[in-house]
Short mmCIF file of C-alpha atoms and ligand atoms in Angstrom, two decimals:
data_model
loop_
_atom_site.label_atom_id
_atom_site.label_comp_id
_atom_site.label_asym_id
_atom_site.label_seq_id
_atom_site.Cartn_x
_atom_site.Cartn_y
_atom_site.Cartn_z
CA MET A 10 -0.01 0.02 0.02
CA THR A 11 1.28 3.51 -0.84
CA PRO A 12 1.75 5.78 2.14
CA MET A 13 -0.78 8.60 2.27
CA SER A 14 0.76 11.88 1.11
CA TYR A 15 -2.05 13.99 2.56
CA SER A 16 -3.04 14.95 6.06
CA ARG A 17 -6.30 14.05 7.64
CA THR A 18 -7.82 16.96 9.57
CA GLU A 19 -10.08 16.06 12.44
CA ILE A 20 -12.27 18.82 13.68
CA THR A 21 -12.02 18.83 17.48
CA ALA A 22 -14.90 18.30 19.95
CA GLU A 23 -14.12 21.79 21.22
CA GLN A 24 -14.70 23.24 17.71
CA ILE A 25 -18.06 21.51 17.36
CA ARG A 26 -19.05 22.65 20.87
CA HIS A 27 -18.34 26.21 19.69
CA GLU A 28 -20.59 25.71 16.70
CA GLN A 29 -23.36 24.43 18.97
CA ALA A 30 -22.98 27.42 21.23
CA VAL A 31 -23.38 29.62 18.18
CA CYS A 32 -26.59 27.69 17.41
CA ASP A 33 -27.88 28.34 20.96
CA ALA A 34 -27.09 32.03 20.78
CA LEU A 35 -28.87 32.33 17.42
CA ARG A 36 -31.82 30.39 18.85
CA ARG A 37 -32.32 32.96 21.60
CA ARG A 38 -32.18 35.73 19.03
CA LEU A 39 -34.35 34.09 16.36
CA THR A 40 -37.13 32.85 18.69
CA GLU A 41 -37.39 36.05 20.71
CA GLY A 42 -40.90 37.10 21.47
CA GLY A 43 -42.24 33.69 20.48
CA THR A 44 -41.41 33.81 16.79
CA HIS A 45 -40.83 30.59 14.87
CA PRO A 46 -38.30 30.91 12.04
CA LEU A 47 -38.62 28.50 9.11
CA ALA A 48 -35.99 26.89 6.89
CA LEU A 49 -36.08 24.98 3.67
CA VAL A 50 -33.25 22.61 2.67
CA ASP A 51 -33.28 21.54 -1.01
CA THR A 52 -30.91 18.66 -1.82
CA TYR A 53 -29.51 17.51 -5.21
CA GLY A 54 -27.13 14.66 -5.95
CA CYS A 55 -26.27 11.42 -4.19
CA GLN A 56 -27.09 9.93 -0.84
CA GLN A 57 -23.90 11.46 0.63
CA ASN A 58 -25.53 14.84 -0.02
CA GLU A 59 -28.76 13.70 1.58
CA ALA A 60 -26.68 12.77 4.57
CA ASP A 61 -24.99 16.20 4.62
CA SER A 62 -28.38 17.87 4.51
CA GLU A 63 -29.41 15.94 7.60
CA LYS A 64 -26.46 17.71 9.39
CA ILE A 65 -27.50 21.09 8.01
CA ARG A 66 -31.03 20.45 9.30
CA GLY A 67 -29.59 19.29 12.60
CA TYR A 68 -27.80 22.58 13.02
CA LEU A 69 -30.83 24.55 11.85
CA GLU A 70 -33.10 22.70 14.29
CA ARG A 71 -30.73 23.56 17.13
CA MET A 72 -30.91 27.27 16.03
CA GLY A 73 -34.68 27.06 16.52
CA TYR A 74 -35.82 26.72 12.92
CA GLY A 75 -38.81 24.67 11.92
CA PHE A 76 -38.98 23.19 8.36
CA THR A 77 -41.08 24.07 5.40
CA GLU A 78 -41.33 23.05 1.73
CA ASP A 79 -42.69 26.54 0.82
CA GLU A 80 -40.05 28.84 -0.59
CA TYR A 81 -42.22 31.85 0.17
CA ALA A 82 -42.48 30.90 3.86
CA ALA A 83 -38.81 30.16 4.42
CA ASP A 84 -36.58 32.60 6.36
CA VAL A 85 -33.52 30.59 5.27
CA ILE A 86 -33.18 28.56 2.09
CA VAL A 87 -30.20 26.20 1.82
CA VAL A 88 -29.55 24.65 -1.56
CA ASN A 89 -27.17 21.65 -1.25
CA THR A 90 -25.72 21.15 -4.73
CA CYS A 91 -24.27 18.40 -6.96
CA ALA A 92 -21.57 18.81 -9.69
CA VAL A 93 -21.53 15.38 -11.19
CA ARG A 94 -23.16 16.28 -14.51
CA GLU A 95 -23.88 19.48 -16.40
CA HIS A 96 -27.63 18.81 -16.35
CA ALA A 97 -27.65 18.83 -12.50
CA GLU A 98 -25.78 22.09 -12.39
CA MET A 99 -28.11 23.77 -14.98
CA ARG A 100 -31.19 22.79 -12.95
CA ILE A 101 -29.67 24.05 -9.76
CA LEU A 102 -28.64 27.37 -11.22
CA GLY A 103 -32.17 27.81 -12.74
CA ASN A 104 -33.77 27.15 -9.39
CA VAL A 105 -31.39 29.40 -7.44
CA GLY A 106 -31.96 32.20 -10.01
CA ALA A 107 -35.70 31.89 -9.49
CA LEU A 108 -35.32 32.68 -5.80
CA VAL A 109 -35.24 36.41 -6.71
CA HIS A 110 -39.00 36.16 -6.77
CA THR A 111 -39.34 34.82 -3.26
CA LYS A 112 -36.71 37.23 -1.91
CA ALA A 113 -38.53 40.14 -3.51
CA LYS A 114 -41.55 39.24 -1.34
CA LYS A 115 -39.48 38.47 1.72
CA PRO A 116 -36.42 40.79 1.63
CA HIS A 117 -34.84 39.42 4.90
CA GLN A 118 -34.81 35.84 3.40
CA VAL A 119 -31.28 34.36 3.49
CA VAL A 120 -30.24 32.21 0.48
CA ALA A 121 -27.34 29.80 1.09
CA VAL A 122 -25.84 27.58 -1.61
CA CYS A 123 -23.51 24.78 -0.43
CA GLY A 124 -22.16 21.38 -1.56
CA CYS A 125 -20.10 20.01 -4.43
CA MET A 126 -21.04 22.53 -7.20
CA VAL A 127 -19.74 25.55 -5.29
CA GLN A 128 -16.50 23.84 -4.28
CA GLN A 129 -15.44 24.42 -7.92
CA PRO A 130 -13.75 27.85 -8.03
CA HIS A 131 -15.40 28.75 -11.39
CA MET A 132 -18.87 28.03 -10.01
CA ALA A 133 -18.29 29.97 -6.81
CA GLU A 134 -17.14 32.83 -9.00
CA LYS A 135 -20.19 32.54 -11.27
CA ILE A 136 -22.46 32.82 -8.19
CA ARG A 137 -20.53 35.84 -6.92
CA ARG A 138 -20.86 37.62 -10.26
CA SER A 139 -24.26 36.59 -11.62
CA TYR A 140 -26.41 35.50 -8.65
CA PRO A 141 -26.60 38.39 -6.25
CA VAL A 142 -29.67 36.71 -4.67
CA VAL A 143 -27.22 34.36 -2.90
CA ASP A 144 -26.05 35.52 0.47
CA LEU A 145 -23.85 32.59 1.69
CA VAL A 146 -21.78 30.09 -0.18
CA PHE A 147 -19.98 27.19 1.49
CA GLY A 148 -18.31 23.98 0.24
CA PRO A 149 -18.47 20.43 1.74
CA HIS A 150 -15.28 21.01 3.76
CA ASP A 151 -16.87 24.01 5.54
CA LEU A 152 -20.21 22.42 6.43
CA TRP A 153 -19.06 21.70 10.05
CA ARG A 154 -18.97 25.49 10.62
CA PHE A 155 -22.32 26.38 9.01
CA PRO A 156 -23.64 27.95 12.22
CA GLU A 157 -20.87 30.59 12.46
CA LEU A 158 -21.23 31.28 8.69
CA LEU A 159 -24.96 31.74 9.04
CA GLN A 160 -24.42 33.98 12.06
CA GLN A 161 -21.94 36.13 10.03
CA THR A 162 -24.41 36.40 7.19
CA LEU A 163 -27.25 37.46 9.54
CA GLU A 164 -25.21 39.93 11.51
CA GLN A 165 -22.72 41.43 9.08
CA HIS A 166 -25.13 42.16 6.25
CA ARG A 167 -22.63 41.15 3.63
CA ARG A 168 -22.19 38.16 1.38
CA ILE A 169 -20.09 35.33 2.74
CA PHE A 170 -18.05 32.92 0.59
CA ALA A 171 -16.42 30.01 2.48
CA VAL A 172 -15.01 27.60 -0.04
CA SER A 173 -11.54 26.80 1.29
CA PRO A 174 -9.41 24.46 -0.86
CA SER A 175 -8.89 21.34 1.34
CA ASP A 176 -8.11 17.62 1.35
CA GLY A 177 -11.16 17.37 3.58
CA VAL A 178 -12.00 17.10 7.23
CA VAL A 179 -13.64 14.56 9.52
CA ALA A 180 -16.09 16.14 12.01
CA GLU A 181 -17.86 14.05 14.69
CA GLY A 182 -20.70 15.23 16.87
CA ILE A 183 -22.61 17.48 14.41
CA PRO A 184 -26.31 17.25 15.38
CA LEU A 185 -28.43 15.32 12.83
CA HIS A 186 -32.08 15.81 11.89
CA ARG A 187 -32.89 12.58 10.01
CA GLN A 188 -35.53 12.65 7.31
CA GLY A 189 -37.23 9.39 8.12
CA SER A 190 -37.85 7.07 11.00
CA VAL A 191 -37.46 3.71 9.17
CA LYS A 192 -34.48 4.13 6.85
CA ALA A 193 -31.29 5.86 7.77
CA TRP A 194 -28.01 6.95 6.04
CA LEU A 195 -24.78 6.25 7.90
CA SER A 196 -21.68 7.84 6.41
CA ILE A 197 -18.60 5.72 7.06
CA MET A 198 -16.14 7.63 4.98
CA TYR A 199 -15.77 10.77 2.87
CA GLY A 200 -14.02 11.74 -0.32
CA CYS A 201 -12.45 9.69 -3.06
CA ASN A 202 -8.93 8.87 -4.24
CA ASN A 203 -9.74 7.09 -7.50
CA TYR A 204 -9.74 9.94 -10.00
CA CYS A 205 -11.76 8.27 -12.67
CA THR A 206 -10.94 10.56 -15.57
CA TYR A 207 -14.56 11.72 -16.17
CA CYS A 208 -15.44 12.38 -12.48
CA ILE A 209 -15.47 15.66 -10.45
CA VAL A 210 -16.10 14.01 -7.13
CA PRO A 211 -12.37 13.71 -5.98
CA TYR A 212 -11.83 17.38 -6.73
CA VAL A 213 -14.79 18.66 -4.74
CA ARG A 214 -14.99 16.08 -1.89
CA GLY A 215 -11.30 15.73 -1.14
CA ARG A 216 -9.23 12.66 -0.26
CA GLU A 217 -10.59 9.47 1.32
CA ARG A 218 -11.15 9.84 5.06
CA SER A 219 -12.61 7.04 7.11
CA ARG A 220 -14.57 7.57 10.32
CA HIS A 221 -13.21 5.53 13.26
CA PRO A 222 -14.92 2.19 13.50
CA ASN A 223 -16.01 2.82 17.16
CA GLN A 224 -17.83 5.98 16.01
CA VAL A 225 -19.58 4.20 13.15
CA LEU A 226 -20.51 1.25 15.38
CA GLU A 227 -21.88 3.53 18.03
CA GLU A 228 -23.99 5.44 15.51
CA ALA A 229 -25.32 2.12 14.12
CA ARG A 230 -26.10 0.91 17.70
CA GLN A 231 -28.07 4.15 18.37
CA LEU A 232 -29.97 3.79 15.05
CA VAL A 233 -31.00 0.27 15.87
CA LEU A 234 -32.04 1.31 19.41
CA SER A 235 -34.10 4.11 18.03
CA GLY A 236 -36.05 1.78 15.93
CA TYR A 237 -34.47 2.29 12.48
CA LYS A 238 -34.93 -0.84 10.35
CA ASP A 239 -32.91 -0.15 7.27
CA ILE A 240 -29.33 1.25 7.55
CA THR A 241 -27.32 2.14 4.47
CA LEU A 242 -23.58 2.68 4.97
CA LEU A 243 -22.34 5.45 2.69
CA GLY A 244 -19.06 6.22 0.91
CA GLN A 245 -17.95 6.94 -2.62
CA ASN A 246 -16.00 3.70 -2.49
CA VAL A 247 -16.81 1.81 0.70
CA ASN A 248 -14.35 -0.96 -0.12
CA SER A 249 -11.45 1.46 0.60
CA TYR A 250 -12.73 1.92 4.16
CA GLY A 251 -9.99 1.91 6.81
CA ARG A 252 -6.98 2.40 4.54
CA ASP A 253 -6.27 5.79 5.99
CA LEU A 254 -6.74 4.69 9.65
CA GLU A 255 -4.00 3.45 11.95
CA GLU A 256 -6.00 0.62 13.31
CA PRO A 257 -6.03 -2.43 10.94
CA VAL A 258 -9.67 -2.53 9.83
CA ASP A 259 -11.25 -2.96 6.43
CA PHE A 260 -14.79 -2.72 5.14
CA ALA A 261 -15.57 -6.37 5.59
CA ASP A 262 -14.44 -6.12 9.28
CA LEU A 263 -16.72 -3.08 9.79
CA LEU A 264 -19.65 -4.83 8.19
CA ARG A 265 -19.17 -7.85 10.50
CA SER A 266 -18.98 -5.71 13.58
CA ILE A 267 -22.21 -3.88 12.74
CA ASP A 268 -23.87 -7.22 11.78
CA ALA A 269 -23.12 -8.45 15.29
CA LEU A 270 -25.55 -5.89 16.76
CA ASP A 271 -28.80 -7.49 17.95
CA GLY A 272 -32.14 -6.24 16.72
CA GLU A 273 -34.34 -6.52 13.65
CA PHE A 274 -32.72 -4.40 10.97
CA ARG A 275 -31.30 -4.62 7.50
CA LEU A 276 -27.88 -3.41 6.48
CA ARG A 277 -26.93 -2.07 3.05
CA PHE A 278 -24.01 -0.07 1.63
CA MET A 279 -23.03 1.96 -1.40
CA THR A 280 -20.97 2.34 -3.49
CA SER A 281 -18.50 -0.49 -4.18
CA HIS A 282 -15.71 0.00 -6.60
CA PRO A 283 -15.28 -3.23 -8.56
CA ARG A 284 -11.45 -3.18 -8.25
CA ASP A 285 -11.72 -3.36 -4.43
CA ALA A 286 -14.67 -5.67 -4.10
CA THR A 287 -13.08 -8.75 -2.48
CA GLU A 288 -14.04 -12.33 -1.76
CA LYS A 289 -13.77 -11.39 1.94
CA LEU A 290 -16.49 -8.84 1.42
CA PHE A 291 -18.77 -11.24 -0.41
CA ASP A 292 -18.16 -13.83 2.32
CA ALA A 293 -19.00 -11.27 5.01
CA MET A 294 -22.23 -10.44 3.17
CA ALA A 295 -23.23 -14.04 2.57
CA ASN A 296 -22.64 -15.09 6.19
CA SER A 297 -24.32 -12.16 7.85
CA ARG A 298 -27.55 -11.93 9.82
CA HIS A 299 -28.55 -8.40 8.67
CA CYS A 300 -26.74 -7.59 5.45
CA ALA A 301 -28.98 -7.40 2.32
CA HIS A 302 -27.88 -9.50 -0.63
CA GLN A 303 -27.64 -6.43 -2.73
CA LEU A 304 -24.64 -4.96 -4.49
CA HIS A 305 -24.39 -1.74 -6.47
CA LEU A 306 -21.21 -2.38 -8.57
CA PRO A 307 -20.81 0.33 -11.21
CA VAL A 308 -19.13 -1.05 -14.30
CA GLN A 309 -19.25 2.19 -16.29
CA SER A 310 -18.34 0.45 -19.60
CA GLY A 311 -17.99 -3.04 -21.09
CA SER A 312 -14.99 -2.11 -23.24
CA ASN A 313 -11.50 -2.59 -21.88
CA ARG A 314 -10.17 0.22 -24.01
CA ILE A 315 -12.67 2.67 -22.48
CA LEU A 316 -12.22 1.24 -18.96
CA GLN A 317 -8.57 1.97 -19.24
CA ARG A 318 -9.15 5.53 -20.41
CA MET A 319 -11.57 5.96 -17.58
CA ASN A 320 -8.84 4.93 -15.12
CA ARG A 321 -11.05 2.27 -13.58
CA HIS A 322 -8.24 -0.27 -12.92
CA TYR A 323 -10.16 -3.40 -13.87
CA THR A 324 -10.96 -5.21 -17.07
CA ARG A 325 -14.25 -6.51 -18.34
CA GLU A 326 -13.08 -10.05 -17.63
CA GLU A 327 -12.02 -9.20 -14.04
CA TYR A 328 -15.41 -7.56 -13.50
CA LEU A 329 -17.29 -10.52 -14.74
CA GLU A 330 -15.20 -12.80 -12.51
CA LYS A 331 -16.17 -10.72 -9.42
CA VAL A 332 -19.79 -10.90 -10.38
CA ALA A 333 -19.58 -14.70 -10.76
CA LEU A 334 -17.84 -14.95 -7.36
CA ALA A 335 -20.44 -12.79 -5.66
CA ARG A 336 -23.26 -14.77 -7.25
CA GLU A 337 -21.67 -18.06 -6.24
CA GLN A 338 -21.65 -16.81 -2.58
CA MET A 339 -25.17 -15.32 -2.84
CA PRO A 340 -27.37 -16.91 -5.50
CA ASP A 341 -30.18 -14.55 -4.65
CA LEU A 342 -27.92 -11.43 -5.09
CA VAL A 343 -29.68 -8.33 -6.49
CA LEU A 344 -27.11 -6.59 -8.67
CA THR A 345 -27.28 -3.01 -9.96
CA THR A 346 -24.80 -0.75 -11.76
CA ASP A 347 -23.97 2.64 -13.34
CA ILE A 348 -23.03 3.06 -16.98
CA ILE A 349 -21.73 6.01 -18.92
CA VAL A 350 -22.52 6.27 -22.64
CA GLY A 351 -20.47 8.34 -24.99
CA PHE A 352 -17.20 8.65 -23.05
CA PRO A 353 -14.69 10.69 -25.19
CA GLY A 354 -13.30 8.42 -27.97
CA GLU A 355 -15.92 5.69 -27.42
CA THR A 356 -16.73 3.93 -30.71
CA ALA A 357 -19.76 1.97 -31.87
CA GLU A 358 -17.74 -1.17 -31.18
CA ASP A 359 -16.96 -0.10 -27.65
CA PHE A 360 -20.68 0.61 -27.09
CA GLU A 361 -21.62 -2.84 -28.43
CA GLN A 362 -19.32 -4.29 -25.81
CA THR A 363 -21.20 -2.46 -23.10
CA LEU A 364 -24.46 -3.80 -24.46
CA SER A 365 -23.11 -7.35 -24.54
CA LEU A 366 -21.87 -7.04 -20.98
CA VAL A 367 -25.27 -5.87 -19.84
CA ARG A 368 -26.97 -8.83 -21.60
CA GLU A 369 -24.43 -11.17 -20.02
CA VAL A 370 -24.70 -9.87 -16.45
CA ARG A 371 -28.46 -9.15 -16.48
CA TYR A 372 -28.62 -6.38 -13.87
CA ASP A 373 -31.77 -6.04 -11.75
CA ALA A 374 -31.60 -2.25 -12.34
CA MET A 375 -29.16 0.10 -14.06
CA PHE A 376 -28.47 3.89 -13.80
CA THR A 377 -27.39 5.14 -17.19
CA PHE A 378 -25.89 8.52 -18.01
CA ILE A 379 -24.68 10.26 -21.10
CA TYR A 380 -21.11 11.49 -20.54
CA SER A 381 -20.93 15.04 -19.40
CA PRO A 382 -17.59 16.89 -19.55
CA ARG A 383 -16.48 18.33 -16.15
CA VAL A 384 -14.07 21.32 -15.90
CA GLY A 385 -10.63 20.24 -14.74
CA THR A 386 -10.93 16.47 -15.34
CA PRO A 387 -8.60 14.67 -17.75
CA ALA A 388 -11.52 13.33 -19.87
CA ALA A 389 -12.74 16.86 -20.60
CA LYS A 390 -9.57 17.36 -22.68
CA MET A 391 -9.83 14.13 -24.67
CA PRO A 392 -11.08 14.32 -28.26
CA ASP A 393 -14.78 13.58 -28.41
CA PRO A 394 -15.85 13.26 -32.07
CA ILE A 395 -19.20 11.41 -31.62
CA SER A 396 -22.24 13.65 -31.96
CA ARG A 397 -24.80 14.20 -29.27
CA GLU A 398 -27.47 12.60 -31.45
CA GLU A 399 -25.42 9.44 -31.89
CA LYS A 400 -24.76 9.23 -28.15
CA GLN A 401 -28.48 9.67 -27.53
CA ALA A 402 -29.25 6.80 -29.95
CA TRP A 403 -26.80 4.57 -28.09
CA PHE A 404 -28.29 5.65 -24.78
CA ASP A 405 -31.80 4.81 -25.98
CA ARG A 406 -30.76 1.27 -27.03
CA LEU A 407 -29.08 0.72 -23.73
CA LEU A 408 -32.09 1.86 -21.78
CA GLU A 409 -34.34 -0.36 -23.83
CA THR A 410 -32.11 -3.35 -23.17
CA ALA A 411 -31.93 -2.53 -19.45
CA ASN A 412 -35.69 -2.09 -19.14
CA GLY A 413 -36.31 -5.32 -20.99
CA ILE A 414 -34.11 -7.24 -18.46
CA SER A 415 -35.76 -5.39 -15.46
CA VAL A 416 -39.20 -6.45 -16.75
CA GLU A 417 -38.12 -10.09 -17.04
CA LYS A 418 -36.48 -10.06 -13.66
CA HIS A 419 -39.47 -8.53 -12.02
CA HIS A 420 -41.88 -10.90 -13.77
CA ALA A 421 -39.93 -13.83 -12.29
CA TYR A 422 -40.99 -12.61 -8.79
CA GLU A 423 -44.67 -13.12 -9.55
CA GLY A 424 -46.27 -15.92 -7.51
CA LYS A 425 -43.39 -15.87 -4.97
CA THR A 426 -43.59 -14.81 -1.37
CA VAL A 427 -40.89 -12.39 -0.26
CA ARG A 428 -39.98 -10.60 2.92
CA VAL A 429 -40.28 -6.83 2.68
CA LEU A 430 -39.80 -3.83 4.92
CA ILE A 431 -42.77 -1.43 4.62
CA ASP A 432 -41.17 2.03 4.50
CA GLY A 433 -43.74 4.59 3.52
CA LYS A 434 -46.87 5.66 1.63
CA THR A 435 -47.17 5.87 -2.19
CA GLY A 436 -49.93 8.33 -2.13
CA ARG A 437 -51.72 6.35 -4.76
CA GLU A 438 -54.85 4.06 -4.47
CA PRO A 439 -55.22 1.19 -4.12
CA TYR A 440 -51.59 0.23 -3.55
CA THR A 441 -51.05 2.81 -0.86
CA LEU A 442 -47.96 1.43 0.83
CA SER A 443 -44.42 1.23 -0.47
CA ALA A 444 -41.91 -1.41 0.65
CA ARG A 445 -38.51 -2.89 -0.27
CA THR A 446 -37.49 -6.47 -0.60
CA ASP A 447 -34.33 -7.64 1.10
CA GLY A 448 -32.56 -7.05 -2.24
CA GLY A 449 -33.91 -3.47 -2.37
CA ARG A 450 -36.62 -3.86 -5.06
CA LEU A 451 -39.64 -1.57 -4.75
CA VAL A 452 -42.95 -3.21 -3.91
CA HIS A 453 -46.38 -1.49 -3.86
CA LEU A 454 -48.90 -2.93 -1.44
CA ARG A 455 -52.42 -2.60 -0.19
CA GLY A 456 -52.53 -2.19 3.56
CA ASP A 457 -52.83 0.04 6.49
CA ALA A 458 -50.35 2.86 7.32
CA SER A 459 -49.88 1.40 10.78
CA LEU A 460 -47.70 -1.26 9.12
CA ILE A 461 -44.95 1.25 8.18
CA GLY A 462 -41.71 0.26 9.84
CA THR A 463 -42.56 -3.47 9.98
CA PHE A 464 -41.21 -6.47 8.12
CA GLN A 465 -43.93 -8.55 6.37
CA ASN A 466 -44.26 -11.49 4.08
CA VAL A 467 -45.89 -10.48 0.81
CA LYS A 468 -46.97 -12.50 -2.19
CA ILE A 469 -46.00 -10.80 -5.50
CA THR A 470 -48.99 -10.57 -7.73
CA GLY A 471 -47.86 -8.19 -10.48
CA SER A 472 -44.95 -6.23 -11.84
CA ASN A 473 -43.59 -3.76 -14.35
CA THR A 474 -40.19 -2.29 -15.28
CA TRP A 475 -39.82 -0.28 -12.09
CA ALA A 476 -41.80 -2.04 -9.38
CA LEU A 477 -43.45 -5.19 -7.99
CA TYR A 478 -47.08 -5.33 -6.70
CA GLY A 479 -48.06 -7.56 -3.83
CA GLU A 480 -50.57 -8.70 -1.24
CA LEU A 481 -49.79 -9.11 2.43
CA GLN A 482 -49.73 -12.80 3.57
N1 SAH B 522 -18.50 6.74 -6.40
C1 SAH B 522 -19.43 6.11 -7.08
C2 SAH B 522 -20.20 6.98 -8.05
C3 SAH B 522 -20.29 8.46 -7.91
S1 SAH B 522 -21.04 9.33 -9.18
C4 SAH B 522 -18.73 5.07 -7.95
O1 SAH B 522 -17.58 5.20 -8.23
O2 SAH B 522 -19.36 4.12 -8.35
C5 SAH B 522 -22.40 8.38 -9.74
C6 SAH B 522 -22.31 7.98 -11.11
O3 SAH B 522 -22.39 9.08 -11.98
C7 SAH B 522 -21.04 7.28 -11.61
O4 SAH B 522 -21.04 5.96 -11.28
C8 SAH B 522 -21.00 7.49 -13.06
O5 SAH B 522 -21.69 6.47 -13.75
C9 SAH B 522 -21.80 8.81 -13.25
N2 SAH B 522 -20.92 9.94 -13.59
C10 SAH B 522 -19.87 10.45 -12.92
N3 SAH B 522 -19.27 11.41 -13.58
C11 SAH B 522 -19.92 11.51 -14.76
C12 SAH B 522 -19.85 12.36 -15.92
N4 SAH B 522 -18.87 13.26 -16.01
N5 SAH B 522 -20.69 12.19 -16.94
C13 SAH B 522 -21.68 11.27 -16.84
N6 SAH B 522 -21.84 10.44 -15.80
C14 SAH B 522 -21.00 10.58 -14.75
FE1 SF4 B 523 -15.96 9.37 -9.09
FE2 SF4 B 523 -14.52 7.18 -9.67
FE3 SF4 B 523 -14.47 8.26 -7.21
FE4 SF4 B 523 -16.69 7.07 -8.08
S1 SF4 B 523 -14.69 6.09 -7.77
S2 SF4 B 523 -16.54 8.99 -7.03
S3 SF4 B 523 -16.74 7.54 -10.21
S4 SF4 B 523 -13.72 9.20 -9.10
FE1 F3S B 524 -23.00 15.00 -6.73
FE2 F3S B 524 -21.20 15.60 -4.93
FE3 F3S B 524 -22.67 13.34 -4.80
S1 F3S B 524 -21.01 15.80 -7.11
S2 F3S B 524 -23.02 12.83 -6.87
S3 F3S B 524 -23.47 15.43 -4.66
S4 F3S B 524 -20.51 13.67 -4.14
#
């Protein structure tokens, strides 16, 4: 293993106590005379961002804010952004720009923009120049000090920009306001060291930093004690967990220690990089009490030439071997993936190889994206002669193939009885409840809302591309 050439910055308990004291001071001010300030937190991007928003809400709650979905009612709006594709950035900028209307009606409204998009210097600059509606900008590395940043914004009546370049920090003890009471996110590590040539994440999220295993285990224990039934461990590449820690611990060890907790709960994780997915991990999953037999294993491409240019560090053959190994250990494994179509230099032949890999593996579900150039990444400088129309035609073919396989896989559930966790309402009659199988497939059910948060046996009676339909047994 190569020694780490970067330093890991741990935010001290004292620093977090200071932030909490700032929250308490703001609370006294904001709730003076019995007023109830409101906040809206709008989140884009991956689960890691959802988890970050739970920290932002945790701080806001401690400051005395209640939550609203109404932009016109909010005293503070926090937009937590994503930079992974251009489409996401365009949508975010459009929505942030539209906040001039709400602010015109509510001049004291504070607009904060945080997260991955603004960690890019050119984006922070764009907001500074072209989006005067934005009062506060902070990147992922400055989230832990959101209370003092908001306090400065409220008290100094000037725009605050806090996007320090950083390898990243680890901060424990930030209060959390979780979104649900059945499913929970649990971040086990932050950042990414892989530098896939198309990807912006390592530039905006910093280097890989693992939380200490005792902190993760304690949070998991608390979640189980509080009644959470479905825990998803989060990291950009969970299989690298522990490499930056002094104690000898890897992801499979961590999984085993959480699995040893008593209680009725399900354990999932994402995302796994195929290069680092090991037999030890599959073994830990297969022989666990709580771990779902579900693996999100992004392949990105089925062509070795493209995989190499993407800097993925595995071949098609190695990937297929890992899939076979995982399925050998867990014949009921639900397997999903991400695929990029139209990477610079990809030819029709490369694309056919992706299609053939998809047909060979037969994923339960796939997330497919057209390549989007990201400023500062190596791929953005590679020649990209294929037209947008052609890429779109490839994309459509891939989607059709993926959907065809999902339909067949879902159809095969019909008539079977499966265990599900009922996790919420669909809002649609007559199948008013939503649930997930152990493998994470969506099931719509008829039943009473009092069943939310319980595990049930369900007979699958119907299906389509996206979901299964079932009856309680
Ligand atoms: N860390 C995860 C994925 C993070 S981003 C992993 O390595 O699997 C989620 C997905 O977005 C990626 O798997 C990839 O398929 C897609 N993606 C990332 N950068 C992209 C880009 N520039 N254009 C199109 N899709 C991209
Ligand atoms: Fe991006 Fe690759 Fe890291 Fe995933 S592993 S976040 S795709 S650089
Ligand atoms: Fe987007 Fe940042 Fe996640 S770029 S995908 S929100 S890590």
